[in-house]
Short mmCIF file of C-alpha atoms in Angstrom, two decimals:
data_model
loop_
_atom_site.label_atom_id
_atom_site.label_comp_id
_atom_site.label_asym_id
_atom_site.label_seq_id
_atom_site.Cartn_x
_atom_site.Cartn_y
_atom_site.Cartn_z
CA MET A 1 35.65 -8.31 -50.00
CA ALA A 2 35.93 -11.15 -47.62
CA ARG A 3 32.76 -12.07 -45.19
CA LEU A 4 32.10 -10.50 -41.81
CA PRO A 5 32.42 -12.84 -38.82
CA ALA A 6 29.80 -14.91 -37.69
CA GLY A 7 30.38 -13.18 -34.35
CA ILE A 8 30.09 -9.51 -36.14
CA ARG A 9 27.18 -10.63 -38.42
CA PHE A 10 25.28 -11.70 -35.93
CA MET A 11 26.56 -8.07 -33.48
CA VAL A 12 24.86 -6.09 -36.65
CA SER A 13 21.71 -9.05 -37.24
CA PHE A 14 20.07 -6.46 -34.10
CA SER A 15 19.05 -2.88 -34.66
CA ARG A 16 20.17 0.00 -32.18
CA ASP A 17 17.22 0.25 -30.68
CA GLN A 18 17.01 -3.68 -29.46
CA TRP A 19 20.37 -4.25 -28.04
CA TYR A 20 19.12 -0.91 -26.20
CA ARG A 21 16.29 -2.72 -25.44
CA ALA A 22 18.12 -6.12 -24.31
CA PHE A 23 20.96 -4.21 -22.59
CA ILE A 24 17.60 -3.01 -20.05
CA PHE A 25 16.57 -5.91 -19.65
CA ILE A 26 19.48 -7.41 -18.25
CA LEU A 27 20.29 -3.80 -16.06
CA THR A 28 16.67 -4.40 -14.85
CA PHE A 29 17.58 -8.03 -13.68
CA LEU A 30 20.52 -7.44 -12.28
CA LEU A 31 19.38 -4.64 -10.51
CA TYR A 32 16.63 -6.39 -9.05
CA ALA A 33 18.58 -9.75 -8.47
CA SER A 34 21.24 -7.86 -5.23
CA PHE A 35 17.85 -6.60 -4.07
CA HIS A 36 16.57 -10.36 -3.53
CA LEU A 37 20.09 -11.33 -2.78
CA SER A 38 19.94 -9.31 0.52
CA ARG A 39 16.99 -10.05 1.44
CA LYS A 40 18.40 -14.16 1.70
CA PRO A 41 20.81 -14.03 4.59
CA ILE A 42 18.88 -13.59 7.89
CA SER A 43 16.89 -16.94 6.55
CA ILE A 44 20.51 -18.98 6.09
CA VAL A 45 22.11 -17.08 9.13
CA LYS A 46 18.68 -18.36 12.22
CA GLY A 47 20.41 -21.92 11.90
CA GLU A 48 23.38 -20.12 13.99
CA LEU A 49 21.74 -17.36 15.66
CA HIS A 50 19.80 -20.18 17.24
CA ARG A 51 22.21 -23.72 17.73
CA TYR A 52 23.21 -26.81 20.28
CA CYS A 53 26.47 -26.49 22.01
CA ALA A 54 26.00 -30.66 21.02
CA ALA A 55 26.01 -30.20 17.80
CA ALA A 56 28.63 -27.42 17.71
CA SER A 57 30.98 -29.63 19.76
CA ALA A 58 30.66 -32.42 16.96
CA ALA A 59 30.75 -30.45 14.24
CA GLU A 60 34.49 -28.83 16.05
CA LEU A 61 35.77 -33.00 16.05
CA THR A 62 35.33 -33.55 12.50
CA PRO A 63 38.74 -33.32 10.56
CA ASN A 64 38.87 -29.78 7.72
CA SER A 65 35.40 -28.44 9.22
CA GLN A 66 33.77 -24.99 8.68
CA SER A 67 33.95 -25.15 12.79
CA GLN A 68 37.75 -24.93 12.93
CA LYS A 69 37.73 -22.82 11.31
CA ALA A 70 37.10 -20.44 13.15
CA SER A 71 38.45 -21.59 15.83
CA ASP A 72 40.06 -18.43 17.05
CA ILE A 73 35.76 -17.05 17.83
CA PRO A 74 34.37 -17.58 21.13
CA PRO A 75 31.46 -19.32 21.89
CA HIS A 76 28.67 -16.86 22.66
CA GLN A 77 27.24 -18.91 24.79
CA LEU A 78 25.64 -16.69 28.58
CA PRO A 79 26.81 -17.98 31.91
CA GLY A 80 25.18 -21.20 33.65
CA ASN A 81 24.13 -21.92 29.66
CA ASP A 82 24.91 -25.48 28.72
CA THR A 83 23.32 -26.25 26.16
CA ASP A 84 22.48 -23.22 23.55
CA CYS A 85 25.62 -22.06 22.02
CA GLY A 86 23.24 -19.04 19.55
CA TRP A 87 23.80 -15.65 19.49
CA ALA A 88 21.87 -13.46 22.64
CA PRO A 89 19.35 -13.08 22.28
CA PHE A 90 18.38 -14.98 19.59
CA ASP A 91 19.57 -18.04 22.23
CA ARG A 92 16.03 -18.46 24.49
CA ASP A 93 13.44 -20.79 24.25
CA ASN A 94 11.27 -18.82 22.43
CA TYR A 95 14.03 -17.82 19.64
CA GLN A 96 11.13 -19.31 16.80
CA GLN A 97 9.07 -16.00 17.88
CA LEU A 98 11.73 -13.39 17.88
CA LEU A 99 13.35 -14.41 14.89
CA GLY A 100 9.42 -14.26 13.20
CA ALA A 101 9.24 -10.73 14.59
CA LEU A 102 12.67 -10.16 12.60
CA ASP A 103 10.97 -11.39 9.75
CA TYR A 104 7.28 -9.47 9.94
CA ALA A 105 9.64 -5.61 11.35
CA PHE A 106 11.37 -6.12 7.32
CA LEU A 107 8.07 -7.67 5.26
CA CYS A 108 5.06 -5.48 8.06
CA ALA A 109 7.69 -2.25 6.77
CA TYR A 110 8.19 -3.02 2.90
CA ALA A 111 3.89 -3.81 3.09
CA VAL A 112 3.62 -0.33 4.57
CA GLY A 113 6.33 1.16 1.97
CA MET A 114 5.52 -0.04 -1.15
CA TYR A 115 1.98 1.48 -0.90
CA LEU A 116 3.72 4.76 -1.16
CA SER A 117 6.91 3.82 -2.49
CA GLY A 118 4.59 3.99 -6.07
CA ILE A 119 2.91 7.23 -5.30
CA ILE A 120 6.68 9.11 -4.65
CA GLY A 121 8.21 7.23 -6.95
CA GLU A 122 6.21 8.25 -9.61
CA ARG A 123 6.43 11.95 -9.49
CA LEU A 124 11.17 12.10 -9.37
CA PRO A 125 13.06 10.01 -11.62
CA ILE A 126 13.13 6.53 -11.68
CA ARG A 127 17.61 5.98 -11.71
CA TYR A 128 17.67 8.18 -9.04
CA TYR A 129 15.13 7.05 -6.75
CA LEU A 130 16.39 3.39 -6.97
CA THR A 131 19.59 5.29 -6.79
CA SER A 132 19.74 5.68 -3.68
CA GLY A 133 16.86 2.96 -2.23
CA MET A 134 19.99 0.57 -3.38
CA LEU A 135 22.71 2.31 -1.20
CA ALA A 136 21.02 3.45 1.68
CA SER A 137 19.56 -0.91 1.69
CA GLY A 138 23.52 -2.12 0.65
CA ALA A 139 24.31 0.40 4.08
CA PHE A 140 21.31 -1.38 6.62
CA THR A 141 22.27 -4.12 5.35
CA ALA A 142 25.58 -4.70 6.22
CA LEU A 143 24.55 -2.57 9.58
CA PHE A 144 23.12 -5.90 10.22
CA GLY A 145 25.87 -8.15 9.98
CA LEU A 146 28.12 -5.39 11.75
CA GLY A 147 26.12 -6.14 15.02
CA TYR A 148 28.29 -9.25 14.66
CA PHE A 149 31.79 -7.69 14.96
CA TYR A 150 29.96 -5.09 17.47
CA ASN A 151 28.70 -8.22 19.93
CA ILE A 152 25.60 -6.54 19.84
CA HIS A 153 22.99 -8.75 21.94
CA SER A 154 20.15 -6.07 21.38
CA PHE A 155 17.06 -6.98 20.52
CA GLY A 156 16.42 -3.71 19.46
CA PHE A 157 18.63 -2.55 16.99
CA TYR A 158 18.07 -5.67 14.69
CA VAL A 159 14.28 -4.73 14.66
CA VAL A 160 15.09 -1.07 13.84
CA THR A 161 17.65 -2.19 11.08
CA GLN A 162 15.29 -4.54 10.31
CA ILE A 163 12.26 -2.17 9.53
CA ILE A 164 14.31 0.49 8.06
CA ASN A 165 16.07 -1.92 5.44
CA GLY A 166 12.13 -3.09 4.42
CA LEU A 167 10.99 0.58 3.50
CA VAL A 168 14.74 1.81 1.58
CA GLN A 169 14.40 -1.96 -0.29
CA THR A 170 10.33 -0.73 -1.64
CA THR A 171 12.10 1.60 -4.30
CA GLY A 172 12.99 -0.69 -5.80
CA TRP A 173 9.89 -3.10 -7.72
CA PRO A 174 7.55 -0.20 -9.02
CA SER A 175 10.99 1.88 -10.68
CA VAL A 176 12.26 -1.97 -11.72
CA VAL A 177 8.79 -2.86 -13.84
CA THR A 178 7.92 0.87 -14.57
CA CYS A 179 11.35 1.02 -16.57
CA LEU A 180 11.25 -3.02 -17.74
CA GLY A 181 7.32 -1.52 -18.90
CA ASN A 182 8.79 1.07 -20.79
CA TRP A 183 10.77 -0.62 -22.90
CA PHE A 184 8.77 -3.51 -23.51
CA GLY A 185 5.06 -3.83 -25.11
CA LYS A 186 2.65 -6.19 -24.57
CA GLY A 187 4.01 -8.69 -27.00
CA ARG A 188 5.02 -12.20 -25.49
CA ARG A 189 4.53 -10.58 -21.68
CA GLY A 190 4.37 -13.39 -19.95
CA LEU A 191 7.36 -14.79 -21.62
CA ILE A 192 9.40 -11.77 -21.10
CA MET A 193 8.87 -11.35 -17.30
CA GLY A 194 8.66 -14.37 -17.09
CA VAL A 195 12.11 -14.74 -17.93
CA TRP A 196 12.83 -11.41 -16.18
CA ASN A 197 11.33 -12.33 -13.07
CA SER A 198 13.46 -15.53 -12.41
CA HIS A 199 16.07 -12.52 -10.39
CA THR A 200 13.80 -13.14 -7.92
CA SER A 201 15.45 -17.13 -7.77
CA VAL A 202 18.57 -15.96 -8.84
CA GLY A 203 19.43 -13.45 -6.38
CA ASN A 204 18.19 -15.70 -3.44
CA ILE A 205 20.22 -18.27 -4.36
CA LEU A 206 23.12 -16.72 -5.35
CA GLY A 207 22.11 -15.30 -1.35
CA SER A 208 22.35 -18.45 -0.21
CA LEU A 209 25.63 -19.40 -1.41
CA ILE A 210 26.95 -16.43 -0.34
CA ALA A 211 25.38 -16.25 3.38
CA GLY A 212 26.46 -19.59 3.67
CA TYR A 213 29.45 -19.18 2.75
CA TRP A 214 30.60 -17.34 5.94
CA VAL A 215 27.72 -18.77 7.83
CA SER A 216 29.19 -21.34 10.31
CA THR A 217 32.58 -18.98 10.87
CA CYS A 218 31.81 -15.35 10.62
CA TRP A 219 27.59 -14.82 9.97
CA GLY A 220 28.64 -10.87 10.24
CA LEU A 221 30.20 -10.97 6.44
CA SER A 222 26.48 -12.59 5.34
CA PHE A 223 25.51 -9.35 5.46
CA ILE A 224 28.12 -7.19 4.56
CA VAL A 225 28.91 -8.67 1.91
CA PRO A 226 25.48 -8.81 -0.08
CA GLY A 227 24.73 -5.36 1.55
CA ALA A 228 28.43 -3.74 -0.01
CA ILE A 229 26.90 -5.69 -3.64
CA VAL A 230 23.84 -3.54 -3.99
CA ALA A 231 25.87 -0.45 -2.95
CA ALA A 232 28.09 -1.54 -6.07
CA MET A 233 24.76 -2.06 -7.61
CA GLY A 234 23.48 0.64 -6.76
CA ILE A 235 26.44 2.91 -7.78
CA VAL A 236 25.70 1.07 -11.82
CA CYS A 237 22.01 1.78 -11.37
CA PHE A 238 23.53 5.61 -11.40
CA LEU A 239 25.84 5.08 -14.56
CA PHE A 240 23.66 2.91 -16.50
CA LEU A 241 20.11 3.09 -16.28
CA ILE A 242 17.88 4.82 -18.71
CA GLU A 243 14.76 5.50 -17.70
CA HIS A 244 13.07 5.31 -21.26
CA PRO A 245 13.53 4.64 -24.97
CA LYS A 246 12.34 8.12 -25.82
CA ASP A 247 15.41 9.42 -23.55
CA ILE A 248 18.00 8.23 -26.39
CA ALA A 249 15.64 8.93 -29.64
CA CYS A 250 15.14 4.93 -29.72
CA SER A 251 11.07 4.12 -30.32
CA SER A 252 9.18 2.42 -27.59
CA ASN A 253 6.85 0.46 -29.49
CA LEU A 254 8.31 -3.77 -30.28
CA ALA A 255 5.96 -2.88 -34.03
CA ALA A 256 8.39 -0.52 -34.63
CA HIS A 257 11.49 -2.66 -34.96
CA SER A 258 9.32 -6.13 -36.46
CA LYS A 259 11.51 -6.77 -40.35
CA SER A 260 7.65 -6.06 -41.91
CA TYR A 261 8.76 -2.85 -40.93
CA GLU A 262 12.31 -2.81 -41.44
CA ASN A 263 11.47 -3.00 -45.17
CA GLY A 264 9.41 -0.02 -45.74
CA THR A 265 6.47 -0.53 -43.75
CA PRO A 266 4.31 2.83 -43.12
CA ARG A 267 4.06 4.69 -39.92
CA ALA A 268 0.33 4.99 -40.77
CA ARG A 269 -0.04 1.46 -41.10
CA LEU A 270 1.95 2.07 -37.46
CA GLN A 271 -0.17 4.69 -35.84
CA LYS A 272 -3.30 2.17 -36.33
CA GLN A 273 -2.20 -0.63 -34.86
CA SER A 274 -1.78 1.61 -31.68
CA SER A 275 -5.58 2.64 -31.91
CA PRO A 276 -6.72 2.92 -28.28
CA ASP A 277 -10.23 0.40 -30.22
CA LYS A 278 -11.66 -1.79 -29.09
CA ARG A 279 -9.70 -4.30 -31.26
CA SER A 280 -6.49 -3.22 -29.66
CA LEU A 281 -7.57 -4.07 -26.46
CA ASP A 282 -4.99 -6.59 -25.40
CA PRO A 283 -7.21 -9.99 -25.83
CA GLU A 284 -7.76 -11.19 -21.98
CA MET A 285 -7.47 -8.24 -20.32
CA GLU A 286 -10.97 -7.51 -22.79
CA CYS A 287 -12.01 -10.89 -21.65
CA LEU A 288 -12.25 -9.04 -18.38
CA LEU A 289 -12.84 -5.92 -18.50
CA LEU A 290 -15.53 -5.41 -21.31
CA PRO A 291 -18.30 -5.24 -19.56
CA GLU A 292 -16.87 -2.37 -17.10
CA ALA A 293 -15.64 -1.00 -20.18
CA LYS A 294 -19.54 -0.72 -21.87
CA ARG A 295 -20.99 1.21 -19.22
CA PRO A 296 -21.13 5.27 -19.58
CA GLY A 297 -18.31 7.13 -17.78
CA HIS A 298 -16.85 4.44 -16.71
CA GLN A 299 -12.60 5.04 -18.56
CA GLY A 300 -13.65 8.78 -17.61
CA PRO A 301 -12.57 9.15 -14.65
CA VAL A 302 -9.11 7.00 -13.99
CA VAL A 303 -7.73 9.43 -15.72
CA LEU A 304 -7.23 13.65 -14.41
CA PRO A 305 -5.32 15.20 -16.70
CA ALA A 306 -2.34 17.72 -15.04
CA ALA A 307 -3.20 20.97 -13.30
CA ASP A 308 -1.50 22.54 -15.69
CA GLY A 309 -3.09 21.07 -19.19
CA GLY A 310 -0.27 19.38 -20.60
CA GLY A 311 -0.50 15.58 -20.43
CA MET A 312 -1.95 13.92 -17.43
CA ALA A 313 -1.45 13.91 -14.41
CA ALA A 314 -0.10 11.12 -11.68
CA ILE A 315 -2.84 8.83 -11.14
CA SER A 316 -4.51 8.72 -7.86
CA PHE A 317 -4.62 5.81 -5.76
CA VAL A 318 -8.41 5.10 -5.47
CA GLY A 319 -8.62 5.68 -8.87
CA ALA A 320 -5.60 2.70 -9.53
CA LEU A 321 -7.98 0.13 -7.53
CA ARG A 322 -10.75 1.53 -9.90
CA ILE A 323 -8.84 -0.12 -13.15
CA PRO A 324 -11.15 -3.93 -13.26
CA GLY A 325 -8.80 -6.78 -12.13
CA VAL A 326 -6.45 -5.06 -9.47
CA VAL A 327 -8.15 -5.26 -6.53
CA GLU A 328 -8.68 -9.51 -7.58
CA PHE A 329 -4.85 -10.08 -8.09
CA SER A 330 -3.89 -7.73 -5.39
CA LEU A 331 -5.97 -10.31 -2.94
CA CYS A 332 -4.51 -13.71 -5.07
CA LEU A 333 -1.26 -12.32 -4.13
CA LEU A 334 -1.14 -11.07 -0.35
CA PHE A 335 -1.32 -15.13 -0.06
CA ALA A 336 0.26 -16.59 -2.97
CA LYS A 337 3.17 -13.96 -1.68
CA LEU A 338 2.29 -15.56 2.74
CA VAL A 339 3.40 -18.96 0.67
CA SER A 340 6.38 -17.26 -1.23
CA TYR A 341 8.06 -15.91 1.30
CA THR A 342 7.19 -18.28 4.22
CA PHE A 343 9.96 -20.69 2.04
CA LEU A 344 12.35 -17.95 1.73
CA PHE A 345 12.10 -16.88 4.55
CA TRP A 346 11.62 -20.28 6.96
CA LEU A 347 12.66 -22.91 4.35
CA PRO A 348 16.93 -22.97 5.66
CA LEU A 349 15.43 -23.86 9.47
CA TYR A 350 13.17 -26.23 8.17
CA ILE A 351 15.54 -28.57 6.28
CA THR A 352 18.09 -28.07 9.58
CA ASN A 353 15.32 -29.35 11.89
CA VAL A 354 13.94 -32.34 9.89
CA GLY A 355 17.56 -32.85 8.49
CA HIS A 356 19.64 -33.03 10.81
CA LEU A 357 21.95 -30.28 8.82
CA ASP A 358 24.31 -27.86 9.35
CA ALA A 359 23.37 -23.92 8.09
CA LYS A 360 25.34 -23.35 5.65
CA LYS A 361 24.09 -26.99 4.39
CA ALA A 362 20.62 -26.67 5.20
CA GLY A 363 21.83 -23.56 2.52
CA GLU A 364 22.64 -24.95 0.08
CA LEU A 365 20.26 -27.49 -0.41
CA SER A 366 17.40 -24.62 -0.44
CA THR A 367 17.69 -22.97 -3.27
CA LEU A 368 16.62 -26.18 -5.38
CA PHE A 369 13.20 -24.74 -4.64
CA ASP A 370 14.48 -21.39 -6.45
CA VAL A 371 15.90 -23.42 -9.28
CA GLY A 372 12.16 -24.70 -9.29
CA GLY A 373 11.46 -21.26 -9.06
CA ILE A 374 12.57 -20.05 -11.91
CA PHE A 375 11.38 -22.76 -14.58
CA GLY A 376 7.79 -22.05 -12.56
CA GLY A 377 8.20 -18.78 -13.21
CA ILE A 378 8.66 -19.48 -16.67
CA LEU A 379 6.49 -21.35 -17.51
CA ALA A 380 3.22 -19.50 -16.14
CA GLY A 381 4.44 -16.54 -18.49
CA VAL A 382 4.11 -19.16 -21.68
CA THR A 383 0.99 -20.02 -20.88
CA SER A 384 -0.86 -17.53 -20.09
CA ASP A 385 0.53 -16.50 -23.28
CA ARG A 386 -0.32 -19.36 -25.29
CA LEU A 387 -4.11 -19.02 -23.90
CA GLU A 388 -3.90 -15.46 -23.00
CA LYS A 389 -5.77 -16.11 -20.26
CA ARG A 390 -3.66 -14.73 -16.69
CA ALA A 391 -6.18 -15.89 -14.05
CA SER A 392 -6.95 -19.20 -15.77
CA THR A 393 -2.99 -20.21 -15.36
CA CYS A 394 -2.45 -18.57 -11.80
CA SER A 395 -5.29 -21.07 -10.93
CA LEU A 396 -4.81 -24.21 -12.35
CA MET A 397 -1.75 -23.71 -10.59
CA LEU A 398 -2.63 -22.71 -7.62
CA LEU A 399 -5.01 -25.92 -7.75
CA LEU A 400 -1.24 -27.91 -8.36
CA ALA A 401 0.86 -25.89 -5.27
CA ALA A 402 -1.85 -27.36 -2.27
CA PRO A 403 -1.49 -30.75 -2.56
CA THR A 404 2.09 -30.57 -3.74
CA LEU A 405 2.99 -28.91 0.15
CA TYR A 406 1.41 -31.07 1.68
CA MET A 407 2.69 -34.09 -0.36
CA PHE A 408 6.65 -31.87 0.35
CA SER A 409 5.80 -32.01 4.39
CA ALA A 410 5.20 -35.97 4.38
CA VAL A 411 8.06 -37.03 1.98
CA SER A 412 11.19 -34.32 3.06
CA ARG A 413 10.86 -36.82 5.83
CA MET A 414 12.06 -40.71 3.67
CA GLY A 415 15.31 -38.79 2.46
CA LEU A 416 17.55 -36.30 0.58
CA GLU A 417 16.50 -37.63 -2.81
CA ALA A 418 12.83 -37.48 -2.02
CA THR A 419 13.40 -33.75 -0.85
CA VAL A 420 14.98 -32.05 -3.22
CA ALA A 421 12.26 -34.04 -6.22
CA MET A 422 9.21 -31.74 -3.72
CA LEU A 423 11.92 -28.73 -3.25
CA LEU A 424 12.00 -28.44 -6.82
CA LEU A 425 8.57 -29.06 -7.66
CA SER A 426 7.22 -27.18 -5.21
CA GLY A 427 9.34 -24.33 -5.42
CA ALA A 428 7.35 -23.77 -9.53
CA LEU A 429 4.21 -24.54 -8.29
CA VAL A 430 4.29 -21.45 -5.91
CA SER A 431 6.86 -18.90 -7.62
CA GLY A 432 4.68 -19.37 -11.27
CA PRO A 433 1.56 -17.75 -10.04
CA TYR A 434 3.67 -14.56 -7.81
CA ALA A 435 5.82 -14.77 -11.08
CA LEU A 436 3.17 -13.93 -12.78
CA ILE A 437 1.12 -11.46 -11.19
CA THR A 438 3.93 -8.67 -9.38
CA THR A 439 5.08 -8.93 -13.01
CA ALA A 440 2.95 -9.41 -16.50
CA VAL A 441 -0.45 -8.85 -15.23
CA SER A 442 0.47 -6.27 -13.13
CA ALA A 443 1.87 -4.29 -16.13
CA ASP A 444 -1.13 -5.27 -18.23
CA LEU A 445 -3.57 -4.03 -15.58
CA GLY A 446 -1.19 -0.60 -15.50
CA THR A 447 -1.53 -0.26 -19.58
CA HIS A 448 -4.89 -0.60 -20.02
CA LYS A 449 -6.85 1.37 -22.09
CA SER A 450 -8.90 2.93 -19.51
CA LEU A 451 -5.71 4.84 -18.55
CA LYS A 452 -5.57 6.40 -21.87
CA GLY A 453 -1.51 5.92 -22.29
CA ASN A 454 -1.06 7.67 -18.64
CA SER A 455 2.99 6.98 -18.39
CA HIS A 456 1.88 7.40 -13.94
CA ALA A 457 0.33 4.67 -13.44
CA LEU A 458 2.37 1.13 -14.22
CA SER A 459 4.04 2.50 -11.20
CA THR A 460 1.05 3.11 -8.64
CA VAL A 461 -0.84 -0.10 -10.20
CA THR A 462 2.36 -2.26 -9.88
CA ALA A 463 3.03 -1.09 -6.38
CA ILE A 464 -0.86 -2.10 -5.06
CA ILE A 465 -0.51 -5.31 -5.86
CA ASP A 466 2.73 -5.69 -4.73
CA GLY A 467 2.04 -4.07 -1.89
CA THR A 468 -0.86 -5.84 -0.24
CA GLY A 469 1.05 -8.95 -1.22
CA SER A 470 3.80 -8.44 0.86
CA VAL A 471 1.24 -7.87 2.95
CA GLY A 472 0.84 -11.21 3.20
CA ALA A 473 4.75 -11.69 2.55
CA ALA A 474 4.56 -9.84 6.32
CA LEU A 475 1.70 -12.41 8.17
CA GLY A 476 3.63 -15.58 6.33
CA PRO A 477 6.62 -16.12 8.64
CA LEU A 478 5.07 -14.64 11.00
CA LEU A 479 2.69 -17.06 11.52
CA ALA A 480 5.41 -19.59 10.61
CA GLY A 481 7.06 -18.17 13.59
CA LEU A 482 3.72 -18.58 16.33
CA LEU A 483 2.74 -22.05 14.72
CA SER A 484 6.54 -24.24 14.17
CA PRO A 485 6.87 -24.83 17.82
CA SER A 486 3.47 -27.45 18.10
CA GLY A 487 5.15 -29.00 14.75
CA TRP A 488 5.85 -27.50 11.60
CA ASN A 489 3.02 -29.92 9.74
CA ASN A 490 0.41 -26.59 11.11
CA VAL A 491 2.83 -24.50 9.28
CA PHE A 492 2.79 -27.06 5.72
CA TYR A 493 -1.60 -26.50 7.01
CA MET A 494 -1.50 -22.91 6.96
CA LEU A 495 0.26 -22.37 4.04
CA MET A 496 -2.02 -24.59 2.32
CA PHE A 497 -5.38 -22.82 3.20
CA ALA A 498 -3.13 -19.34 2.28
CA ASP A 499 -3.72 -21.91 -1.59
CA ALA A 500 -7.31 -22.13 -1.14
CA CYS A 501 -7.79 -18.41 -0.27
CA ALA A 502 -5.65 -17.11 -3.50
CA LEU A 503 -7.35 -19.61 -4.99
CA LEU A 504 -10.91 -18.17 -4.81
CA PHE A 505 -10.26 -14.53 -5.36
CA LEU A 506 -9.46 -15.72 -8.90
CA ILE A 507 -13.04 -17.09 -8.92
CA ARG A 508 -15.00 -14.13 -10.95
CA LEU A 509 -12.28 -13.47 -13.62
CA ILE A 510 -11.75 -16.84 -14.44
CA HIS A 511 -15.19 -17.42 -15.51
CA LYS A 512 -14.52 -14.03 -17.13
CA GLU A 513 -11.91 -15.70 -18.96
CA LEU A 514 -13.45 -18.64 -19.58
CA SER A 515 -16.34 -17.06 -21.03
CA CYS A 516 -15.52 -14.94 -23.64
CA PRO A 517 -15.00 -17.03 -27.28
CA GLY A 518 -11.75 -15.79 -29.54
CA SER A 519 -9.88 -14.34 -27.32
CA ALA A 520 -7.40 -16.43 -28.23
CA THR A 521 -7.92 -14.81 -31.01
CA GLY A 522 -7.32 -11.26 -31.31
CA ASP A 523 -4.89 -8.37 -31.58
CA GLN A 524 -2.17 -7.33 -28.61
CA ALA A 525 -2.00 -4.05 -28.83
CA PRO A 526 1.60 -2.26 -28.14
CA LEU A 527 2.66 -0.12 -25.45
CA LYS A 528 2.00 3.67 -26.28
CA GLU A 529 4.85 5.39 -25.79
CA HIS A 530 4.75 7.28 -22.04
#
């Protein structure tokens, strides 16, 4: 018999469950990357919504420039205005405040909606909930771009579009994290989710490149094309997303697919490993939660039985807050996300102003921050897995991020090479803690043993943590819009202060982690089947 080809041997070396798990990993990665792809255009288009006629005229004199491609498009210059060629009403002197208000409208709606999204999402099928959110998000992202083609200059139109888009986008994060949590256990969760969370940076990079391609010629397409992509991914979600392994008779227990099991390890042994005893608690979470877990009656009120007596009822908002560590990590994320989203929405405009680049080149250069974010998220996940200390890993990166931001503000005026290096380093240190808290930490807390295997808790805990972080995400761009007219240095001082506040909220958890001996050698429990 002829030997099987290498490719076929590789395929059959994995079990059916492992292939499904890899499929869900890739699918949820692409679904949420498309959400971020649709958020990026506004930051790229800002430089085009407000630009100076002198700069535009100089660009038009350059042979084969992007501006020549748009020679048939009339400039949007107000009568009697000889300096600004921007899009009204963003061609005024207060354009930074107006652009900041657009960011604030989206992010404030996102923050408010996130608290509700987890509660609503845990009561609806994930596939339907996520699909409806993606279709609506695609529609309102494209609607913003239609303002270009229909010559809409009403500030209220753009604000309302941003608000509704922010609300519908809250369907994404709790849904994909819950789905991924259903399929993957706690083993190497930091690494797995660190790699998976790079969808944020991948989406930002693709969004920058797509929006930047049309920003100088037809900025309306910078929104319409990403909107169409999100809507298309919504259809893919409806056709292919599998919410839970049990829907196709797969196991949600990673230990069930280990080599020892396939060679005949008894099922009783696996059940013993997943029993909710003291040793089965994630060692890091045991360090953080042991004092509270010893209190009589501590675990009982967190999860309530369903009214019909079958299974567990959806966890309450207050019940989720009572899980030790949720409040601290939520407040830390508030300030960490403030820094991250300020870069997300204002970095291209900062590069345009400081580096004197056009909107397209600034958008392309800003993608280096997201490239650094990919490595930062993976590094944070691997480090926290090895040390089994999530809070300590976050604190170290936050401690290094503050001076790095100061260095970035100083060297970004020195030339392109220095800017490239600092963008990569800043992206890694800023995005690392943000990525770790929103993924691995949220999943750890959402599957804590005090919840007694309640499958509804993960969505609510994830929504609380990310919703609190989104409050900071709303404040950061707004403060940047208010502070930037007085100088970009003030914006960076604000970001460094936010990093310091994020670090302070982790002090208690860091103390618990460092005072817990031998945590690195404890056994980890696989995620219970929900």
